[in-house]
Coordinates of C-alpha atoms in Angstrom, one line a residue:
X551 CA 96.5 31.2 86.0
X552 CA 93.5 29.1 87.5
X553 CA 92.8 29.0 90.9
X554 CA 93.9 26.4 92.6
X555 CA 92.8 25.5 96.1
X556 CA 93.6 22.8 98.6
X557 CA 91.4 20.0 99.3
X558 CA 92.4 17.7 102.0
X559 CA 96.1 15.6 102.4
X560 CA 95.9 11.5 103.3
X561 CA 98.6 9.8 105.6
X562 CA 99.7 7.6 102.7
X563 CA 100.1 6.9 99.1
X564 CA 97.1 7.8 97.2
X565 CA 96.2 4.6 95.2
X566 CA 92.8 5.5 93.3
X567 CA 91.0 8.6 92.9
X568 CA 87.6 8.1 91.5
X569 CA 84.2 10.4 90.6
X570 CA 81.0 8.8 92.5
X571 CA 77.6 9.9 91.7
X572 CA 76.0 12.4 94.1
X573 CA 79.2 14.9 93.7
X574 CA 81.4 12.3 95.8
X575 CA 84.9 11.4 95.0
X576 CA 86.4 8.5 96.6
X577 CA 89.9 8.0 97.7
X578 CA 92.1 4.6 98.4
X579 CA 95.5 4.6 100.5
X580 CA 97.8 2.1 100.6
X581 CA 98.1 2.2 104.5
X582 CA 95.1 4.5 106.1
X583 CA 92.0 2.7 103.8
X584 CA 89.1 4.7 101.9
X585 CA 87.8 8.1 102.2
X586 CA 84.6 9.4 100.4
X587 CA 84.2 13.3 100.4
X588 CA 82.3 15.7 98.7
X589 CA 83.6 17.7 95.9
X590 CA 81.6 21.2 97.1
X591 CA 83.6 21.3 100.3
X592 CA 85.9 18.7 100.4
X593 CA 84.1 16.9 103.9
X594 CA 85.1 13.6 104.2
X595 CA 81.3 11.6 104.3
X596 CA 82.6 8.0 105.6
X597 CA 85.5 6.2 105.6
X598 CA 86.0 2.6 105.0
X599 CA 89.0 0.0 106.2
X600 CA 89.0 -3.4 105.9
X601 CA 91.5 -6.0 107.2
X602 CA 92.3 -7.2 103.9
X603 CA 92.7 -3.8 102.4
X604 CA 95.9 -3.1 103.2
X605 CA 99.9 -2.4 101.8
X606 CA 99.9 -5.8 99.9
X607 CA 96.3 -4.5 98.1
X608 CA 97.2 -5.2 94.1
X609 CA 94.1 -3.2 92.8
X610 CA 91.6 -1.2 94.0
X611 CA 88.0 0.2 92.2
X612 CA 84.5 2.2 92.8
X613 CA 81.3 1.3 90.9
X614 CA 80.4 4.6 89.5
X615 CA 76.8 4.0 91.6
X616 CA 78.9 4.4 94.9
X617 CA 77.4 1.5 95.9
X618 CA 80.6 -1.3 95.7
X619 CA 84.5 -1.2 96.0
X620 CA 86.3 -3.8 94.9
X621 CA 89.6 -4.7 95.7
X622 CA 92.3 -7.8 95.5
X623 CA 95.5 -9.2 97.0
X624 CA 97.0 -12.3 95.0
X625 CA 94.2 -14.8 95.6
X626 CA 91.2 -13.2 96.2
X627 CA 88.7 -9.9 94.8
X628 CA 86.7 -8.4 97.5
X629 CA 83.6 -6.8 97.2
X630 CA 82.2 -4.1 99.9
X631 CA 79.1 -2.3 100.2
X632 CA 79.5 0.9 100.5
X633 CA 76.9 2.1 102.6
X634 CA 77.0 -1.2 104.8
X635 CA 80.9 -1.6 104.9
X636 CA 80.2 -5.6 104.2
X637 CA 82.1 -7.6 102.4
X638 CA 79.0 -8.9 100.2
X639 CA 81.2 -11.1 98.2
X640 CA 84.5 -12.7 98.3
X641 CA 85.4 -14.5 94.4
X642 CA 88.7 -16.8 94.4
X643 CA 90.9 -15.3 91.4
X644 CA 92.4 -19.4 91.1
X645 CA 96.1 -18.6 90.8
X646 CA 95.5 -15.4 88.6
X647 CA 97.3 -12.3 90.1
X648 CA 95.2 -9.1 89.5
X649 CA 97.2 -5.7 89.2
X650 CA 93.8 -3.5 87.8
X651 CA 90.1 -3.4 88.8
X652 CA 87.5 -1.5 86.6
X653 CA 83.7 -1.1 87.1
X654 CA 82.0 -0.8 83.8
X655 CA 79.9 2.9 83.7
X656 CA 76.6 0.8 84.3
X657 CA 78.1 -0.5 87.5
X658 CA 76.7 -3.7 86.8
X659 CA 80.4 -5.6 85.9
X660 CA 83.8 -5.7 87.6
X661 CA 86.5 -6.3 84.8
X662 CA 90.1 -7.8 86.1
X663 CA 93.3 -7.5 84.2
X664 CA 95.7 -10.0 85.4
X665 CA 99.2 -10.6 85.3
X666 CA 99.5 -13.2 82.8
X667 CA 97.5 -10.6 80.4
X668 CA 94.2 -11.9 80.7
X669 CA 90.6 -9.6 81.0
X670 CA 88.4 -11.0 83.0
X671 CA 84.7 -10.0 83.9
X672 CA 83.3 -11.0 86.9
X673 CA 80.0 -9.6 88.1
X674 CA 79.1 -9.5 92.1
X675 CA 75.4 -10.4 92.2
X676 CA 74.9 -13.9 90.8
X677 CA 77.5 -16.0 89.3
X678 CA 80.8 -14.8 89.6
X679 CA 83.3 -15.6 87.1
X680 CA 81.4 -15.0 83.7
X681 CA 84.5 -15.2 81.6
X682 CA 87.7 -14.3 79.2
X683 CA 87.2 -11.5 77.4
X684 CA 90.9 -11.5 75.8
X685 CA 94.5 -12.6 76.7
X686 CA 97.9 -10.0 75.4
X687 CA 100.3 -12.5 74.0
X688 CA 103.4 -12.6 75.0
X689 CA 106.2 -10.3 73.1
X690 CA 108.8 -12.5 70.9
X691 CA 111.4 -11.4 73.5
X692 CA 109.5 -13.3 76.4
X693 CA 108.4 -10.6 78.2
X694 CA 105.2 -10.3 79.6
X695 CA 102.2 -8.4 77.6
X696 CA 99.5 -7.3 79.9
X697 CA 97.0 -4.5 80.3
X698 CA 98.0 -1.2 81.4
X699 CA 95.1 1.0 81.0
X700 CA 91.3 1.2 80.1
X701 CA 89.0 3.2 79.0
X702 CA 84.9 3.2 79.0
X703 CA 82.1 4.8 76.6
X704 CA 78.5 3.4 77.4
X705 CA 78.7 -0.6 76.9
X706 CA 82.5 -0.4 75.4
X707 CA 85.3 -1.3 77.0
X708 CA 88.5 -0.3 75.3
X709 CA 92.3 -1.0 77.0
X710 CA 95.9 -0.9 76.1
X711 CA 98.9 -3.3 76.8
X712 CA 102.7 -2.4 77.7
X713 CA 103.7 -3.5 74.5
X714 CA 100.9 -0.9 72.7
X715 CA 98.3 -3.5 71.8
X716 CA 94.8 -1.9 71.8
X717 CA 91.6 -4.1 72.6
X718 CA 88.1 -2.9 72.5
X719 CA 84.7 -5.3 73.0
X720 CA 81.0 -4.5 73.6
X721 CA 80.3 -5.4 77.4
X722 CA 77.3 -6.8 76.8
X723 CA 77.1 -8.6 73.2
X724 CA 81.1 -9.1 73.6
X725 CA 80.6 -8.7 69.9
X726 CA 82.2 -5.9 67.7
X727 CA 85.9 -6.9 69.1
X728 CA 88.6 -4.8 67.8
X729 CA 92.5 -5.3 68.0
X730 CA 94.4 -1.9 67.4
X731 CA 98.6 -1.9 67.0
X732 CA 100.0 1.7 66.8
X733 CA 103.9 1.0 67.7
X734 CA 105.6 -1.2 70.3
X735 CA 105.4 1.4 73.6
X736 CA 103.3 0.7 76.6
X737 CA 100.0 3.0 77.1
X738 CA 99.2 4.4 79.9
X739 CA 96.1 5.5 79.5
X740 CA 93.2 5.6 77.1
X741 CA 90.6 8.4 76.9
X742 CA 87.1 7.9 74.6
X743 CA 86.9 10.7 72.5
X744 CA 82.9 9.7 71.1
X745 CA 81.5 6.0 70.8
X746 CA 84.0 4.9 68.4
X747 CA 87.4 7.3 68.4
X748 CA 89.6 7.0 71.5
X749 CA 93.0 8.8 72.1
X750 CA 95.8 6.9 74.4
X751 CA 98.4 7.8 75.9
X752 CA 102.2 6.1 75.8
X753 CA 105.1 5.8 77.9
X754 CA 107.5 8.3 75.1
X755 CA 104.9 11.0 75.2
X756 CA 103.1 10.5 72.2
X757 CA 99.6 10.5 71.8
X758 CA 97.6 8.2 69.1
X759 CA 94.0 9.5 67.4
X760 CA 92.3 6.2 66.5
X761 CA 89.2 4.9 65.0
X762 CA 87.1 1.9 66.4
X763 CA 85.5 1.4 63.3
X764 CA 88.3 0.2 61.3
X765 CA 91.4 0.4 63.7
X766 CA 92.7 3.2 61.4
X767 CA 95.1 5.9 62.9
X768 CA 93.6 9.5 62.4
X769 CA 96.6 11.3 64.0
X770 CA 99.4 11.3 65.8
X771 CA 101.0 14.1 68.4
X772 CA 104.5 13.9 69.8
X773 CA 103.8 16.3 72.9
X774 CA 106.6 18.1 75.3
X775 CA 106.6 15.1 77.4
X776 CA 109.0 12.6 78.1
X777 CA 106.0 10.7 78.8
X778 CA 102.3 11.0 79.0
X779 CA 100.6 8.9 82.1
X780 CA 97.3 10.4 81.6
X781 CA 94.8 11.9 79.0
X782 CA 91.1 13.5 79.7
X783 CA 88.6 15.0 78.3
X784 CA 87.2 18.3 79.7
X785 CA 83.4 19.3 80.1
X786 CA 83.6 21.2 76.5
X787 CA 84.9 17.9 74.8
X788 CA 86.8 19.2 72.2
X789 CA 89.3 20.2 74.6
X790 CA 91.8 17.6 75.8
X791 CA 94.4 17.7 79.4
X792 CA 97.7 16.0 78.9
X793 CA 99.6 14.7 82.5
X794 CA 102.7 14.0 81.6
X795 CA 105.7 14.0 84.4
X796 CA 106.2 18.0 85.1
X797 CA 104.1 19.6 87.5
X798 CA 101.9 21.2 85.1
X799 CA 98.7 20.1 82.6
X800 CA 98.9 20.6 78.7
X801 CA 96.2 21.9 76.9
X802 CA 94.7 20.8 73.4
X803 CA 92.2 21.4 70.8
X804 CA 91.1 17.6 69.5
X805 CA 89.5 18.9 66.4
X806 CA 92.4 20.7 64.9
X807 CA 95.0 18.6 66.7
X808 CA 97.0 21.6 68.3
X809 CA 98.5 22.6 71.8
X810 CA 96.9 25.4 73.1
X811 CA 99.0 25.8 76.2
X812 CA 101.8 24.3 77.3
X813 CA 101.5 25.0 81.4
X814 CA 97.1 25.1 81.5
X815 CA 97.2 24.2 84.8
X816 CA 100.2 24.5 87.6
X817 CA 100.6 22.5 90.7
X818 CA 103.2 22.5 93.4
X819 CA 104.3 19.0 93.3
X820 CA 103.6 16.5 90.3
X821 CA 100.6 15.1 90.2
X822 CA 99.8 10.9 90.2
X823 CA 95.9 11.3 89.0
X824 CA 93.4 13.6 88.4
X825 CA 89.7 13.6 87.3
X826 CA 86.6 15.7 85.9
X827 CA 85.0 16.0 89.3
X828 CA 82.1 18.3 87.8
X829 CA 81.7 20.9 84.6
X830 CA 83.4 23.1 86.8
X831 CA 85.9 21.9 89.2
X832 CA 89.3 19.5 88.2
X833 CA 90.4 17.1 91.2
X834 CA 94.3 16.1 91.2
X835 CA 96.5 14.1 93.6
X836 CA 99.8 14.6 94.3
X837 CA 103.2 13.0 94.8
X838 CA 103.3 15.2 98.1
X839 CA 99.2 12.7 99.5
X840 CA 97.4 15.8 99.3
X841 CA 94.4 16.8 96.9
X842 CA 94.4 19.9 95.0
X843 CA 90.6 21.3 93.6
X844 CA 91.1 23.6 90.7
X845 CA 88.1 25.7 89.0
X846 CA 87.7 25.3 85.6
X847 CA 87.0 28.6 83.3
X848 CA 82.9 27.5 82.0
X849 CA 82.7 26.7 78.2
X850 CA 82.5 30.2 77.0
X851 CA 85.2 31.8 78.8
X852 CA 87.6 28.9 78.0
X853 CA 86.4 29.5 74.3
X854 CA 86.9 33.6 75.3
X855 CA 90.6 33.2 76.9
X856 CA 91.7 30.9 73.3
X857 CA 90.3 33.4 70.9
X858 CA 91.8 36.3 72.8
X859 CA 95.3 34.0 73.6
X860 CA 94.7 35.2 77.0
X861 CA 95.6 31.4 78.4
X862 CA 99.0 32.9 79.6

């Protein structure tokens, strides 16, 4: 069993959880506004609030830089500076609805996933709106395709619809496009395994292996899970965490495509999120608002534990 120790609890829902440079982690509510704490001893730094971040807030996201936060209600996307708390920049979405925010890894673009299915990429220091990048099409029963989740690997962008559609571009170029159709179930989330394989995640629990190159499906898992909501990659990469809808993490080995342990890690209520906060330490948020620091075994124990099947 890892050791598992508590972090801090918020007021309200926790709507984004998100690594910072400089061993922060900041955290979004949907009623009490932004915390920014440090991983080490979990000491809240600054908070932010915002009249305009509030419970109708559609989307909510950190540059990597922790620098800007951007966030939208259904006309507008807001962008604060950090250290100043200013709203530097206010761009009018013109009657597109935004339900995700994303800061590409360089920090340098806000991408905008609207409800009508369009990506958007804005950035916040010159012109705002610099265009399209792709639009889901609609499913032949009518409903809606739109983005779900995304995923981010140096200058590539990769996301994934409700309807299981996979789109990948080069921020920069927007060259080397790529259009990716496993089956029909929504993702919800995407993970990049290397520049050009990725692993998502779908709403029946299955997890799909696939190639950027050529689109081509490398593998497929059916896991333990009803679902899967989230997939990441730990500091020894070929190692991969499974959140599904238990309370607990699933553990597996990418290169041979195997579950190494059913129950890795244990909480005490399910958790909504959870992220690589350093080589060492594993945030996650719970359904109960509080944050939970766990303390990862280092490469070579991990490696130690599997070859000795001491992981129970």
């Amino acid at each position: 069993m890892l050791e598992t120790l508590h972090c801090l609890r918020t007021r309200s829902d926790i709507k984004e959880l998100k690594k910072l440079d400089n061993s922060l982690i900041a955290l979004c509510t949907s009623l009490h506004g932004v915390k920014i704490f440090s991983i080490d001893e979990c000491e809240t730094k600054t908070t932010l609030s915002n009249e305009n971040l509030n419970a109708s807030t559609s989307a909510v996201s950190f540059s990597p830089n922790a620098e800007f936060m951007a966030f939208s209600n259904d006309s507008y996307i807001f962008i604060l500076h950090i250290p100043s708390k200013i709203v530097l920049k206010t761009i009018k979405t013109d009657g597109e609805k935004v339900e995700q925010l994303e800061f590409d890894l360089e920090s340098k673009y806000i991408i905008a996933a609207s409800a009508s299915g369009r990506i958007l990429q804005y950035r916040y220091d010159g012109s705002s709106l610099l265009g399209r990048l792709y639009s889901f099409k609609n499913q032949k029963n009518g409903n809606k395709n739109k983005a779900t989740a995304f995923g981010f690997n140096k200058n590539i962008m990769a996301c994934g619809s409700n309807n299981g559609e996979i789109f990948s571009i080069n921020l920069h170029s927007r060259a080397n496009k790529v259009t990716i159709q496993n089956d029909n179930s929504k993702i919800n989330s995407i993970c990049f395994l290397d520049s050009t394989n990725i692993v998502t995640a779908d709403e029946k629990g299955n997890l799909h292996f696939n190639s950027l190159k050529d689109g081509q499906l490398i593998k497929k898992i059916e896991t333990g899970f009803t679902q899967v909501s989230q997939v990441l990659i730990m500091p020894n990469p070929n190692y991969l965490l499974v959140l599904g809808n238990e309370k607990y993490l699933a553990l597996y080995d990418i290169k041979a495509y195997k579950l190494l342990h059913s129950k890795y890690i244990e909480f005490d209520d399910t958790p909504t999120n959870i992220i690589i906060a350093d080589d060492s330490t594993l945030l996650a948020s719970l359904e109960n608002n509080s944050i939970e620091k766990v303390l990862l075994p280092n490469t070579d124990k991990l490696k130690s534990f599997i070859k000795s099947n001491l992981l129970d």
